[in-house]
mmCIF file of C-alpha atoms and ligand atoms in Angstrom:
data_model
loop_
_atom_site.group_PDB
_atom_site.id
_atom_site.type_symbol
_atom_site.label_atom_id
_atom_site.label_comp_id
_atom_site.label_asym_id
_atom_site.label_seq_id
_atom_site.Cartn_x
_atom_site.Cartn_y
_atom_site.Cartn_z
ATOM 1 C CA MET A 1445 -3.088 -19.652 -1.661
ATOM 2 C CA PRO A 1446 -1.277 -16.701 -3.512
ATOM 3 C CA TYR A 1447 -4.600 -13.593 -4.015
ATOM 4 C CA GLN A 1448 -3.497 -13.408 -7.662
ATOM 5 C CA ASP A 1449 -5.743 -17.142 -7.260
ATOM 6 C CA LEU A 1450 -8.732 -15.645 -6.549
ATOM 7 C CA MET A 1451 -9.373 -14.874 -10.505
ATOM 8 C CA ASP A 1452 -8.816 -16.150 -13.770
ATOM 9 C CA PHE A 1453 -7.826 -13.938 -15.935
ATOM 10 C CA ASP A 1454 -5.400 -15.563 -18.388
ATOM 11 C CA LYS A 1455 -8.216 -17.891 -19.698
ATOM 12 C CA VAL A 1456 -11.211 -18.448 -18.000
ATOM 13 C CA GLY A 1457 -11.958 -14.862 -17.785
ATOM 14 C CA SER A 1458 -13.133 -15.222 -13.940
ATOM 15 C CA LEU A 1459 -13.509 -13.840 -10.441
ATOM 16 C CA ASN A 1460 -14.678 -15.732 -7.202
ATOM 17 C CA PRO A 1461 -16.746 -13.944 -4.822
ATOM 18 C CA GLU A 1462 -14.621 -14.767 -1.392
ATOM 19 C CA VAL A 1463 -12.632 -11.647 -2.517
ATOM 20 C CA LEU A 1464 -16.169 -9.580 -0.833
ATOM 21 C CA HIS A 1465 -16.892 -12.353 1.849
ATOM 22 C CA SER A 1466 -13.099 -13.346 3.533
ATOM 23 C CA GLU A 1467 -12.285 -11.495 6.833
ATOM 24 C CA GLU A 1468 -8.549 -12.333 6.405
ATOM 25 C CA ILE A 1469 -8.814 -10.611 3.109
ATOM 26 C CA TYR A 1470 -10.653 -7.893 4.663
ATOM 27 C CA ARG A 1471 -7.862 -7.909 7.460
ATOM 28 C CA ARG A 1472 -4.870 -8.039 4.375
ATOM 29 C CA GLU A 1473 -6.503 -4.910 2.536
ATOM 30 C CA LEU A 1474 -6.571 -2.878 5.066
ATOM 31 C CA ALA A 1475 -2.780 -3.797 5.387
ATOM 32 C CA THR A 1476 -1.615 -4.350 1.659
ATOM 33 C CA VAL A 1477 -4.385 -2.048 -0.360
ATOM 34 C CA PHE A 1478 -5.065 0.761 1.646
ATOM 35 C CA ALA A 1479 -1.613 0.918 3.569
ATOM 36 C CA ARG A 1480 0.549 1.454 0.754
ATOM 37 C CA SER A 1481 -1.853 3.272 -1.858
ATOM 38 C CA TRP A 1482 -2.616 6.456 -2.368
ATOM 39 C CA LEU A 1483 -5.906 7.609 -0.936
ATOM 40 C CA PHE A 1484 -8.179 10.609 -1.919
ATOM 41 C CA LEU A 1485 -8.499 12.662 1.705
ATOM 42 C CA THR A 1486 -10.076 15.990 0.430
ATOM 43 C CA HIS A 1487 -9.990 18.925 -1.870
ATOM 44 C CA GLU A 1488 -7.777 21.952 -1.618
ATOM 45 C CA SER A 1489 -10.790 24.227 -1.608
ATOM 46 C CA GLN A 1490 -12.271 22.509 1.743
ATOM 47 C CA LEU A 1491 -9.874 23.837 3.387
ATOM 48 C CA PRO A 1492 -7.605 27.472 1.828
ATOM 49 C CA LYS A 1493 -6.932 29.087 4.799
ATOM 50 C CA PRO A 1494 -4.930 28.315 8.022
ATOM 51 C CA GLY A 1495 -6.181 26.511 10.698
ATOM 52 C CA ASP A 1496 -8.670 24.992 8.288
ATOM 53 C CA PHE A 1497 -9.418 21.180 8.911
ATOM 54 C CA VAL A 1498 -11.372 18.418 8.116
ATOM 55 C CA THR A 1499 -11.891 14.810 8.528
ATOM 56 C CA ALA A 1500 -10.826 12.237 6.604
ATOM 57 C CA LEU A 1501 -10.056 7.805 6.681
ATOM 58 C CA MET A 1502 -8.118 5.907 5.299
ATOM 59 C CA GLY A 1503 -9.450 2.390 5.020
ATOM 60 C CA GLU A 1504 -10.975 2.397 8.606
ATOM 61 C CA ASP A 1505 -7.643 4.384 10.238
ATOM 62 C CA PRO A 1506 -9.913 7.736 11.216
ATOM 63 C CA VAL A 1507 -7.333 10.892 10.015
ATOM 64 C CA LEU A 1508 -7.589 15.241 10.262
ATOM 65 C CA VAL A 1509 -5.885 16.667 8.253
ATOM 66 C CA THR A 1510 -4.791 20.404 8.113
ATOM 67 C CA ARG A 1511 -4.008 23.887 6.428
ATOM 68 C CA GLN A 1512 -0.489 24.925 8.421
ATOM 69 C CA ARG A 1513 0.546 28.118 8.898
ATOM 70 C CA ASP A 1514 2.853 28.614 5.664
ATOM 71 C CA GLY A 1515 -0.016 27.246 3.157
ATOM 72 C CA GLY A 1516 0.849 23.832 3.655
ATOM 73 C CA LEU A 1517 -1.289 21.191 4.710
ATOM 74 C CA LYS A 1518 -0.433 18.329 6.758
ATOM 75 C CA ALA A 1519 -2.606 15.026 7.693
ATOM 76 C CA PHE A 1520 -2.592 12.806 11.487
ATOM 77 C CA LEU A 1521 -4.260 10.363 12.493
ATOM 78 C CA ASN A 1522 -7.410 11.529 14.133
ATOM 79 C CA VAL A 1523 -6.542 9.511 17.636
ATOM 80 C CA CYS A 1524 -5.981 10.701 21.064
ATOM 81 C CA ARG A 1525 -2.189 9.129 21.951
ATOM 82 C CA HIS A 1526 -3.358 9.484 25.650
ATOM 83 C CA ARG A 1527 -6.477 6.380 25.212
ATOM 84 C CA GLY A 1528 -7.509 5.950 21.788
ATOM 85 C CA MET A 1529 -10.353 8.144 21.030
ATOM 86 C CA ARG A 1530 -11.267 10.248 18.200
ATOM 87 C CA VAL A 1531 -9.117 14.218 19.329
ATOM 88 C CA CYS A 1532 -11.728 15.644 16.324
ATOM 89 C CA ARG A 1533 -15.150 14.377 15.432
ATOM 90 C CA GLN A 1534 -16.664 17.442 13.621
ATOM 91 C CA ASP A 1535 -16.016 16.822 9.692
ATOM 92 C CA LEU A 1536 -14.769 20.461 8.701
ATOM 93 C CA GLY A 1537 -13.495 23.890 10.495
ATOM 94 C CA ASN A 1538 -10.971 25.992 11.804
ATOM 95 C CA THR A 1539 -9.279 26.360 15.279
ATOM 96 C CA GLN A 1540 -5.464 26.215 16.653
ATOM 97 C CA ARG A 1541 -6.322 23.549 19.140
ATOM 98 C CA PHE A 1542 -7.671 19.985 18.784
ATOM 99 C CA THR A 1543 -8.899 18.994 22.416
ATOM 100 C CA CYS A 1544 -9.809 15.480 23.520
ATOM 101 C CA SER A 1545 -13.219 15.532 25.015
ATOM 102 C CA TYR A 1546 -12.328 12.147 27.015
ATOM 103 C CA HIS A 1547 -9.853 13.820 29.580
ATOM 104 C CA GLY A 1548 -8.644 16.914 28.004
ATOM 105 C CA TRP A 1549 -4.815 16.329 25.846
ATOM 106 C CA SER A 1550 -4.633 19.050 23.424
ATOM 107 C CA TYR A 1551 -2.964 19.091 20.264
ATOM 108 C CA ASN A 1552 -2.171 22.040 17.823
ATOM 109 C CA SER A 1553 -2.881 21.888 14.319
ATOM 110 C CA ALA A 1554 0.839 20.515 12.931
ATOM 111 C CA GLY A 1555 -0.323 17.587 15.450
ATOM 112 C CA THR A 1556 2.057 18.072 18.693
ATOM 113 C CA LEU A 1557 1.155 17.865 21.702
ATOM 114 C CA VAL A 1558 0.438 20.679 23.757
ATOM 115 C CA ASP A 1559 -1.199 20.568 26.567
ATOM 116 C CA VAL A 1560 -2.407 17.683 29.850
ATOM 117 C CA PRO A 1561 -4.741 18.751 32.625
ATOM 118 C CA MET A 1562 -2.689 18.649 35.624
ATOM 119 C CA GLU A 1563 0.191 17.887 33.417
ATOM 120 C CA ASP A 1564 2.180 19.235 37.370
ATOM 121 C CA HIS A 1565 0.317 17.138 39.318
ATOM 122 C CA SER A 1566 -0.279 13.886 37.421
ATOM 123 C CA TYR A 1567 2.356 13.452 35.647
ATOM 124 C CA HIS A 1568 5.292 15.748 37.674
ATOM 125 C CA ASN A 1569 6.195 17.909 34.600
ATOM 126 C CA ARG A 1570 7.433 14.087 32.823
ATOM 127 C CA LEU A 1571 5.424 13.549 30.330
ATOM 128 C CA ASP A 1572 7.443 13.226 26.904
ATOM 129 C CA LYS A 1573 4.613 15.535 24.935
ATOM 130 C CA PRO A 1574 6.657 15.986 21.859
ATOM 131 C CA GLY A 1575 7.162 11.982 22.062
ATOM 132 C CA TRP A 1576 3.814 12.001 22.579
ATOM 133 C CA SER A 1577 2.206 13.965 19.339
ATOM 134 C CA LEU A 1578 -0.479 12.781 16.907
ATOM 135 C CA LEU A 1579 1.003 10.124 14.445
ATOM 136 C CA GLN A 1580 1.797 11.770 10.917
ATOM 137 C CA VAL A 1581 0.859 10.701 8.094
ATOM 138 C CA PRO A 1582 3.886 10.480 6.411
ATOM 139 C CA ARG A 1583 3.602 11.125 2.558
ATOM 140 C CA ILE A 1584 1.023 14.173 1.385
ATOM 141 C CA GLU A 1585 0.159 15.614 -2.421
ATOM 142 C CA THR A 1586 -1.988 17.343 -4.293
ATOM 143 C CA TYR A 1587 -3.303 16.483 -8.431
ATOM 144 C CA HIS A 1588 -5.182 19.635 -9.311
ATOM 145 C CA GLY A 1589 -6.328 20.566 -6.171
ATOM 146 C CA LEU A 1590 -7.194 17.087 -4.844
ATOM 147 C CA VAL A 1591 -5.556 16.135 -1.966
ATOM 148 C CA PHE A 1592 -4.625 12.391 -1.228
ATOM 149 C CA GLY A 1593 -2.103 10.734 1.583
ATOM 150 C CA CYS A 1594 -0.211 7.774 1.880
ATOM 151 C CA TRP A 1595 1.573 5.958 4.884
ATOM 152 C CA ASP A 1596 4.056 4.759 2.822
ATOM 153 C CA GLU A 1597 6.687 6.410 2.537
ATOM 154 C CA GLU A 1598 8.450 5.231 -0.171
ATOM 155 C CA VAL A 1599 5.302 5.200 -2.678
ATOM 156 C CA PRO A 1600 6.280 6.872 -5.429
ATOM 157 C CA PRO A 1601 5.016 10.871 -5.884
ATOM 158 C CA LEU A 1602 1.045 10.874 -6.162
ATOM 159 C CA ALA A 1603 1.572 12.992 -10.013
ATOM 160 C CA ASP A 1604 3.473 9.326 -10.968
ATOM 161 C CA TYR A 1605 0.749 7.622 -10.048
ATOM 162 C CA LEU A 1606 -2.044 9.465 -11.558
ATOM 163 C CA ALA A 1607 0.045 9.726 -14.636
ATOM 164 C CA GLY A 1608 -2.610 6.790 -16.106
ATOM 165 C CA ALA A 1609 -5.356 8.328 -15.220
ATOM 166 C CA ALA A 1610 -4.909 11.530 -16.519
ATOM 167 C CA PRO A 1611 -7.403 11.200 -19.555
ATOM 168 C CA LEU A 1612 -10.020 10.206 -16.861
ATOM 169 C CA LEU A 1613 -9.164 12.379 -14.398
ATOM 170 C CA ASP A 1614 -8.109 15.777 -16.054
ATOM 171 C CA PRO A 1615 -10.627 17.203 -18.525
ATOM 172 C CA MET A 1616 -12.722 16.986 -15.506
ATOM 173 C CA LEU A 1617 -10.192 18.653 -12.790
ATOM 174 C CA THR A 1618 -9.398 21.444 -15.668
ATOM 175 C CA ARG A 1619 -13.180 22.473 -16.748
ATOM 176 C CA TYR A 1620 -13.268 25.725 -14.679
ATOM 177 C CA GLU A 1621 -10.674 28.236 -14.620
ATOM 178 C CA ASP A 1622 -10.473 27.275 -10.604
ATOM 179 C CA VAL A 1623 -13.250 24.796 -8.460
ATOM 180 C CA GLU A 1624 -15.293 24.298 -4.986
ATOM 181 C CA PHE A 1625 -15.953 20.998 -3.158
ATOM 182 C CA VAL A 1626 -18.978 20.522 -1.931
ATOM 183 C CA GLY A 1627 -20.120 17.953 0.487
ATOM 184 C CA PRO A 1628 -18.799 15.481 1.978
ATOM 185 C CA MET A 1629 -22.489 14.209 2.330
ATOM 186 C CA LYS A 1630 -22.209 11.163 4.278
ATOM 187 C CA TRP A 1631 -24.216 7.452 4.026
ATOM 188 C CA ARG A 1632 -23.903 4.121 4.945
ATOM 189 C CA LEU A 1633 -24.624 0.605 2.805
ATOM 190 C CA VAL A 1634 -24.576 -2.940 2.788
ATOM 191 C CA GLY A 1635 -22.200 -3.888 0.338
ATOM 192 C CA ASN A 1636 -18.559 -4.836 -0.045
ATOM 193 C CA TRP A 1637 -16.056 -1.024 -0.919
ATOM 194 C CA LYS A 1638 -15.092 -3.131 -4.673
ATOM 195 C CA LEU A 1639 -19.345 -3.482 -5.754
ATOM 196 C CA ALA A 1640 -19.205 0.439 -5.626
ATOM 197 C CA ALA A 1641 -15.467 1.214 -6.698
ATOM 198 C CA GLU A 1642 -15.559 -2.100 -9.635
ATOM 199 C CA GLN A 1643 -18.512 -0.988 -10.805
ATOM 200 C CA PHE A 1644 -17.058 2.772 -11.637
ATOM 201 C CA ALA A 1645 -14.416 1.617 -13.187
ATOM 202 C CA SER A 1646 -15.768 -0.859 -14.970
ATOM 203 C CA ASP A 1647 -19.182 -1.013 -15.884
ATOM 204 C CA GLY A 1648 -20.782 0.442 -19.054
ATOM 205 C CA TYR A 1649 -22.879 -2.462 -19.334
ATOM 206 C CA HIS A 1650 -25.549 -2.100 -16.448
ATOM 207 C CA GLY A 1651 -27.374 0.976 -17.516
ATOM 208 C CA GLY A 1652 -30.178 -0.109 -19.672
ATOM 209 C CA THR A 1653 -31.386 -2.489 -16.969
ATOM 210 C CA THR A 1654 -31.180 -1.630 -13.683
ATOM 211 C CA HIS A 1655 -31.371 2.277 -14.504
ATOM 212 C CA ALA A 1656 -34.320 1.577 -16.934
ATOM 213 C CA SER A 1657 -37.037 3.181 -15.176
ATOM 214 C CA ALA A 1658 -34.955 5.906 -13.903
ATOM 215 C CA ALA A 1659 -33.935 6.525 -17.467
ATOM 216 C CA SER A 1660 -37.445 6.945 -19.107
ATOM 217 C CA ALA A 1661 -37.962 9.172 -15.972
ATOM 218 C CA LEU A 1662 -34.849 11.652 -17.117
ATOM 219 C CA GLY A 1663 -36.103 10.530 -20.922
ATOM 220 C CA THR A 1664 -32.645 9.039 -21.072
ATOM 221 C CA ASP A 1665 -31.787 6.376 -23.293
ATOM 222 C CA LEU A 1666 -29.252 4.467 -21.572
ATOM 223 C CA THR A 1667 -28.777 1.895 -24.342
ATOM 224 C CA ALA A 1668 -27.686 4.446 -26.813
ATOM 225 C CA MET A 1669 -24.677 5.121 -24.629
ATOM 226 C CA GLY A 1670 -23.128 1.252 -24.110
ATOM 227 C CA LYS A 1671 -23.214 0.746 -28.320
ATOM 228 C CA ASP A 1672 -21.428 3.584 -28.507
ATOM 229 C CA GLU A 1673 -19.309 2.626 -31.501
ATOM 230 C CA ASN A 1674 -16.118 5.473 -30.431
ATOM 231 C CA SER A 1675 -16.500 4.950 -27.055
ATOM 232 C CA LEU A 1676 -13.439 3.252 -25.084
ATOM 233 C CA GLN A 1677 -12.638 2.070 -21.631
ATOM 234 C CA LEU A 1678 -9.777 1.543 -20.544
ATOM 235 C CA GLY A 1679 -7.376 -0.117 -17.899
ATOM 236 C CA THR A 1680 -4.303 0.596 -16.435
ATOM 237 C CA ALA A 1681 -1.656 -2.027 -14.629
ATOM 238 C CA LEU A 1682 -1.959 0.484 -11.445
ATOM 239 C CA GLY A 1683 -5.668 -0.490 -10.765
ATOM 240 C CA HIS A 1684 -6.702 2.996 -11.876
ATOM 241 C CA ALA A 1685 -10.143 2.589 -15.370
ATOM 242 C CA GLY A 1686 -13.222 4.622 -16.443
ATOM 243 C CA ALA A 1687 -14.519 5.192 -19.899
ATOM 244 C CA LEU A 1688 -15.412 8.286 -22.208
ATOM 245 C CA VAL A 1689 -17.824 8.099 -24.641
ATOM 246 C CA THR A 1690 -19.597 10.573 -27.247
ATOM 247 C CA PRO A 1691 -20.858 13.854 -25.516
ATOM 248 C CA ALA A 1692 -24.618 13.190 -27.815
ATOM 249 C CA HIS A 1693 -24.603 9.749 -25.899
ATOM 250 C CA LEU A 1694 -24.247 11.026 -22.087
ATOM 251 C CA PRO A 1695 -27.247 11.563 -20.407
ATOM 252 C CA LEU A 1696 -28.602 15.015 -19.078
ATOM 253 C CA THR A 1697 -27.445 14.227 -15.461
ATOM 254 C CA MET A 1698 -24.090 12.950 -16.106
ATOM 255 C CA ARG A 1699 -22.967 16.372 -18.249
ATOM 256 C CA GLN A 1700 -21.081 19.047 -17.231
ATOM 257 C CA GLY A 1701 -19.665 21.826 -19.188
ATOM 258 C CA GLU A 1702 -17.622 21.269 -22.487
ATOM 259 C CA THR A 1703 -14.308 23.616 -22.238
ATOM 260 C CA GLY A 1704 -11.267 21.985 -20.917
ATOM 261 C CA ALA A 1705 -11.545 18.156 -21.856
ATOM 262 C CA ALA A 1706 -8.332 16.310 -22.832
ATOM 263 C CA LEU A 1707 -11.008 14.325 -25.828
ATOM 264 C CA PRO A 1708 -13.003 16.999 -27.502
ATOM 265 C CA GLU A 1709 -14.448 13.699 -29.540
ATOM 266 C CA LEU A 1710 -15.451 12.131 -26.114
ATOM 267 C CA ARG A 1711 -16.380 13.123 -22.493
ATOM 268 C CA VAL A 1712 -16.072 11.266 -19.570
ATOM 269 C CA ALA A 1713 -18.623 8.817 -17.990
ATOM 270 C CA HIS A 1714 -17.469 7.507 -14.995
ATOM 271 C CA MET A 1715 -14.188 6.163 -13.572
ATOM 272 C CA ASN A 1716 -11.929 5.133 -10.534
ATOM 273 C CA VAL A 1717 -8.790 5.163 -9.251
ATOM 274 C CA PHE A 1718 -7.676 2.674 -7.242
ATOM 275 C CA PRO A 1719 -8.479 1.636 -4.366
ATOM 276 C CA ASN A 1720 -11.923 3.688 -4.063
ATOM 277 C CA PHE A 1721 -12.017 7.228 -5.205
ATOM 278 C CA SER A 1722 -14.187 7.003 -7.525
ATOM 279 C CA ALA A 1723 -15.619 10.321 -10.577
ATOM 280 C CA LEU A 1724 -18.842 10.821 -12.435
ATOM 281 C CA GLY A 1725 -18.308 13.638 -16.004
ATOM 282 C CA SER A 1726 -21.053 15.603 -14.182
ATOM 283 C CA GLY A 1727 -18.377 16.609 -11.450
ATOM 284 C CA LEU A 1728 -19.224 14.027 -9.002
ATOM 285 C CA PHE A 1729 -16.715 12.578 -7.029
ATOM 286 C CA ARG A 1730 -17.099 8.979 -4.349
ATOM 287 C CA VAL A 1731 -14.851 7.732 -1.229
ATOM 288 C CA TRP A 1732 -16.009 3.869 -0.675
ATOM 289 C CA GLN A 1733 -14.435 3.971 2.767
ATOM 290 C CA PRO A 1734 -14.216 0.052 3.474
ATOM 291 C CA ARG A 1735 -16.432 -0.747 6.503
ATOM 292 C CA GLY A 1736 -15.642 -4.442 7.197
ATOM 293 C CA THR A 1737 -16.046 -7.226 4.431
ATOM 294 C CA GLY A 1738 -19.980 -6.469 4.039
ATOM 295 C CA GLU A 1739 -20.131 -2.995 4.547
ATOM 296 C CA MET A 1740 -19.628 0.896 2.823
ATOM 297 C CA GLU A 1741 -19.165 3.885 4.281
ATOM 298 C CA ILE A 1742 -19.593 6.234 0.783
ATOM 299 C CA TRP A 1743 -18.426 10.141 1.119
ATOM 300 C CA SER A 1744 -19.870 12.222 -2.056
ATOM 301 C CA TRP A 1745 -18.870 15.361 -3.366
ATOM 302 C CA VAL A 1746 -20.242 17.718 -6.143
ATOM 303 C CA MET A 1747 -18.013 19.976 -7.968
ATOM 304 C CA VAL A 1748 -19.155 23.708 -8.908
ATOM 305 C CA PRO A 1749 -16.783 26.671 -10.146
ATOM 306 C CA ALA A 1750 -15.321 28.302 -7.377
ATOM 307 C CA GLY A 1751 -17.445 31.732 -6.713
ATOM 308 C CA ALA A 1752 -20.303 30.675 -9.089
ATOM 309 C CA ASP A 1753 -23.504 32.229 -8.117
ATOM 310 C CA ASP A 1754 -26.444 31.245 -5.576
ATOM 311 C CA GLU A 1755 -28.028 29.997 -8.682
ATOM 312 C CA THR A 1756 -25.496 28.318 -10.972
ATOM 313 C CA ARG A 1757 -24.416 26.649 -7.627
ATOM 314 C CA ARG A 1758 -27.854 25.553 -6.690
ATOM 315 C CA ALA A 1759 -28.600 24.127 -10.666
ATOM 316 C CA LEU A 1760 -25.549 22.295 -10.361
ATOM 317 C CA LEU A 1761 -25.422 20.488 -7.333
ATOM 318 C CA ASN A 1762 -29.551 19.273 -7.831
ATOM 319 C CA LYS A 1763 -28.976 18.059 -11.581
ATOM 320 C CA VAL A 1764 -26.145 16.019 -9.820
ATOM 321 C CA SER A 1765 -28.363 14.789 -6.699
ATOM 322 C CA LEU A 1766 -31.386 14.240 -8.502
ATOM 323 C CA SER A 1767 -29.312 10.764 -10.380
ATOM 324 C CA PHE A 1768 -26.475 10.708 -7.729
ATOM 325 C CA SER A 1769 -26.657 11.094 -4.425
ATOM 326 C CA ALA A 1770 -28.061 8.916 -0.542
ATOM 327 C CA THR A 1771 -31.541 9.691 -2.662
ATOM 328 C CA GLY A 1772 -31.078 10.076 -6.453
ATOM 329 C CA ILE A 1773 -32.803 7.886 -8.173
ATOM 330 C CA VAL A 1774 -30.037 6.127 -10.482
ATOM 331 C CA GLU A 1775 -28.291 5.861 -7.434
ATOM 332 C CA VAL A 1776 -30.564 3.401 -5.744
ATOM 333 C CA ASP A 1777 -30.761 1.444 -8.345
ATOM 334 C CA ASP A 1778 -26.953 0.617 -7.730
ATOM 335 C CA SER A 1779 -27.522 0.705 -4.229
ATOM 336 C CA GLU A 1780 -29.417 -2.211 -4.398
ATOM 337 C CA ASN A 1781 -27.784 -4.028 -6.343
ATOM 338 C CA TRP A 1782 -24.688 -4.294 -4.576
ATOM 339 C CA SER A 1783 -26.059 -4.936 -1.599
ATOM 340 C CA GLU A 1784 -28.460 -7.569 -3.529
ATOM 341 C CA ILE A 1785 -24.796 -9.172 -4.693
ATOM 342 C CA GLN A 1786 -23.136 -9.180 -0.989
ATOM 343 C CA ALA A 1787 -26.668 -10.824 0.727
ATOM 344 C CA ALA A 1788 -26.959 -13.409 -2.012
ATOM 345 C CA SER A 1789 -23.560 -14.424 -3.046
ATOM 346 C CA ARG A 1790 -22.003 -15.278 1.142
ATOM 347 C CA GLY A 1791 -23.620 -18.749 1.932
ATOM 348 C CA HIS A 1792 -21.448 -21.817 1.396
ATOM 349 C CA ILE A 1793 -22.258 -22.541 -2.251
ATOM 350 C CA ALA A 1794 -22.195 -19.348 -3.750
ATOM 351 C CA ARG A 1795 -19.366 -17.463 -2.065
ATOM 352 C CA ARG A 1796 -17.090 -19.970 -4.501
ATOM 353 C CA LEU A 1797 -19.469 -19.539 -7.956
ATOM 354 C CA PRO A 1798 -17.078 -17.877 -10.418
ATOM 355 C CA LEU A 1799 -18.422 -14.945 -11.413
ATOM 356 C CA ASN A 1800 -18.067 -13.954 -15.127
ATOM 357 C CA TYR A 1801 -15.490 -11.480 -16.659
ATOM 358 C CA GLN A 1802 -15.340 -12.081 -19.888
ATOM 359 C CA MET A 1803 -16.865 -9.563 -21.514
ATOM 360 C CA GLY A 1804 -14.387 -7.753 -23.461
ATOM 361 C CA PHE A 1805 -12.277 -10.951 -23.305
ATOM 362 C CA GLY A 1806 -8.552 -10.973 -25.384
ATOM 363 C CA LEU A 1807 -9.528 -8.400 -27.399
ATOM 364 C CA ASP A 1808 -7.275 -5.273 -25.352
ATOM 365 C CA ARG A 1809 -5.881 -2.952 -27.293
ATOM 366 C CA ASP A 1810 -4.258 0.700 -27.533
ATOM 367 C CA ASP A 1811 -6.108 3.650 -28.400
ATOM 368 C CA ASP A 1812 -4.116 5.652 -30.715
ATOM 369 C CA ARG A 1813 -7.097 9.429 -29.424
ATOM 370 C CA ILE A 1814 -4.878 8.863 -26.645
ATOM 371 C CA PRO A 1815 -1.353 8.734 -24.808
ATOM 372 C CA PRO A 1816 0.295 5.691 -24.782
ATOM 373 C CA PHE A 1817 0.566 4.688 -20.572
ATOM 374 C CA ASP A 1818 0.294 1.458 -19.328
ATOM 375 C CA GLY A 1819 -2.570 -0.260 -19.309
ATOM 376 C CA LYS A 1820 -4.654 -1.749 -22.513
ATOM 377 C CA THR A 1821 -8.338 -0.233 -23.700
ATOM 378 C CA GLY A 1822 -11.685 -1.489 -25.397
ATOM 379 C CA HIS A 1823 -15.355 -0.431 -26.013
ATOM 380 C CA MET A 1824 -17.063 0.714 -23.783
ATOM 381 C CA THR A 1825 -19.643 -1.745 -22.551
ATOM 382 C CA ASN A 1826 -16.727 -4.406 -21.155
ATOM 383 C CA ASP A 1827 -14.615 -5.500 -18.149
ATOM 384 C CA ILE A 1828 -11.112 -4.732 -18.615
ATOM 385 C CA GLY A 1829 -11.606 -1.530 -16.318
ATOM 386 C CA ALA A 1830 -12.034 -4.422 -13.428
ATOM 387 C CA ARG A 1831 -10.015 -7.185 -14.855
ATOM 388 C CA TYR A 1832 -7.278 -4.638 -14.278
ATOM 389 C CA PHE A 1833 -8.401 -3.777 -11.019
ATOM 390 C CA TYR A 1834 -8.875 -6.745 -9.768
ATOM 391 C CA THR A 1835 -5.265 -7.528 -11.167
ATOM 392 C CA ARG A 1836 -4.097 -4.913 -9.126
ATOM 393 C CA TRP A 1837 -5.904 -5.632 -6.224
ATOM 394 C CA ALA A 1838 -4.507 -9.345 -5.973
ATOM 395 C CA GLU A 1839 -0.873 -7.894 -6.939
ATOM 396 C CA LEU A 1840 -0.990 -5.502 -3.803
ATOM 397 C CA LEU A 1841 -2.297 -8.437 -1.741
ATOM 398 C CA ASP A 1842 0.240 -11.198 -2.926
ATOM 399 C CA GLY A 1843 2.707 -8.006 -1.378
ATOM 400 C CA GLU A 1844 4.222 -7.023 1.927
ATOM 401 C CA PRO A 1845 1.869 -5.341 4.453
ATOM 402 C CA LEU A 1846 2.227 -2.418 5.890
ATOM 403 C CA THR A 1847 2.750 -2.742 9.461
ATOM 404 C CA PRO A 1848 4.519 0.327 11.224
ATOM 405 C CA ALA A 1849 5.680 0.069 14.591
ATOM 406 C CA PRO A 1850 5.662 3.631 16.039
ATOM 407 C CA SER A 1851 6.579 3.998 19.482
ATOM 408 C CA GLY A 1852 6.085 6.141 22.410
ATOM 409 C CA PRO A 1853 8.749 7.434 24.661
ATOM 410 C CA ALA A 1854 9.399 6.242 28.570
ATOM 411 C CA LEU A 1855 9.256 9.145 31.241
ATOM 412 C CA LEU A 1856 11.514 12.094 31.348
HETATM 413 S S1 LIG B 2897 -8.450 9.839 25.703
HETATM 414 FE FE1 LIG B 2897 -7.600 11.661 24.740
HETATM 415 S S2 LIG B 2897 -7.309 12.593 27.071
HETATM 416 FE FE2 LIG B 2897 -7.335 11.167 27.446
HETATM 417 FE FE1 LIG B 2898 -25.188 2.892 -12.388
#
């Protein structure tokens, strides 16, 4: 059965919850969605100097991003070519060598295997060391400082990929002359990664109910944001989606800065770059890392102006983290929902029960306040973003998986 049949966005507006539970679908996601899409790895501010590195994930594959002597960036599968140990187990740092902690094979910043313990005694100097170097991620590109990688050599350029998301991304990324990403804070959560990605892409509807108590504690009226007539949600053909709202309707904890916006009358509320890189207008950035069908790992960064004094920096970090972080008072409401859905929908009956994606169904339109793009818009409280997210997801699942066949050379 085509994966497209897991949803009906033509007549009814519904989705099969099997997308959250099937092992077969999950394996297919790793081979089609995560192996073929541009994935967020880090921000350039996290590795400014030669020898700097960060570790990241591409789907379930661990990767290592390194700053080269010439200032360029490279990324590698963070898996030792000897027996498969993770070569680097730190979040970030600076080094000339990555030495595997199992048997001591050692790689330089360019990923080349440069040293092997007892090479003469054990391998009789016949090991083809360059041939057993780290596997390089073939494509790595940046957009306003965001670093993305892709395993698919043939993927279109990152700038083309993100063009439809520019009305959402650019106002945030150009807010300050220069920015620094702080993080990532990491934690695990029960729930399929798509629950979170879809919500950030599309769900402007839940705030008034889910966050009622947090909103009252923060002195915010989330219902006003949901009813904002000028707001818009957009969904793009490549699966990126998000919402823009009138600044006065944004909760205080989601506001940051008033400069550099492409749309002076609207501010970014929430968004998702397909498949799993999300942001809030407050300068919060997220990756929802897939960890099996029923678990995700959340990696979370806060954007601050580069060179900000301690007080400004701390105030920004506190403002964002108070609501969104492992213990954020808004975050925990969302987390509870995703974990609950994962548990409630896994039974034999529930996992076949169509879920409702009818909000704004049939009302998709263009909006002349933003440049034309491949996709449509609607009011902020809408399922349009979710429908575009899942449509793109199914398109990839129905396409060819990426199955590279890396090789290793024989002894010299
Ligand atoms: S697994 Fe890395 S040196 Fe053996
Ligand atoms: Fe929420």
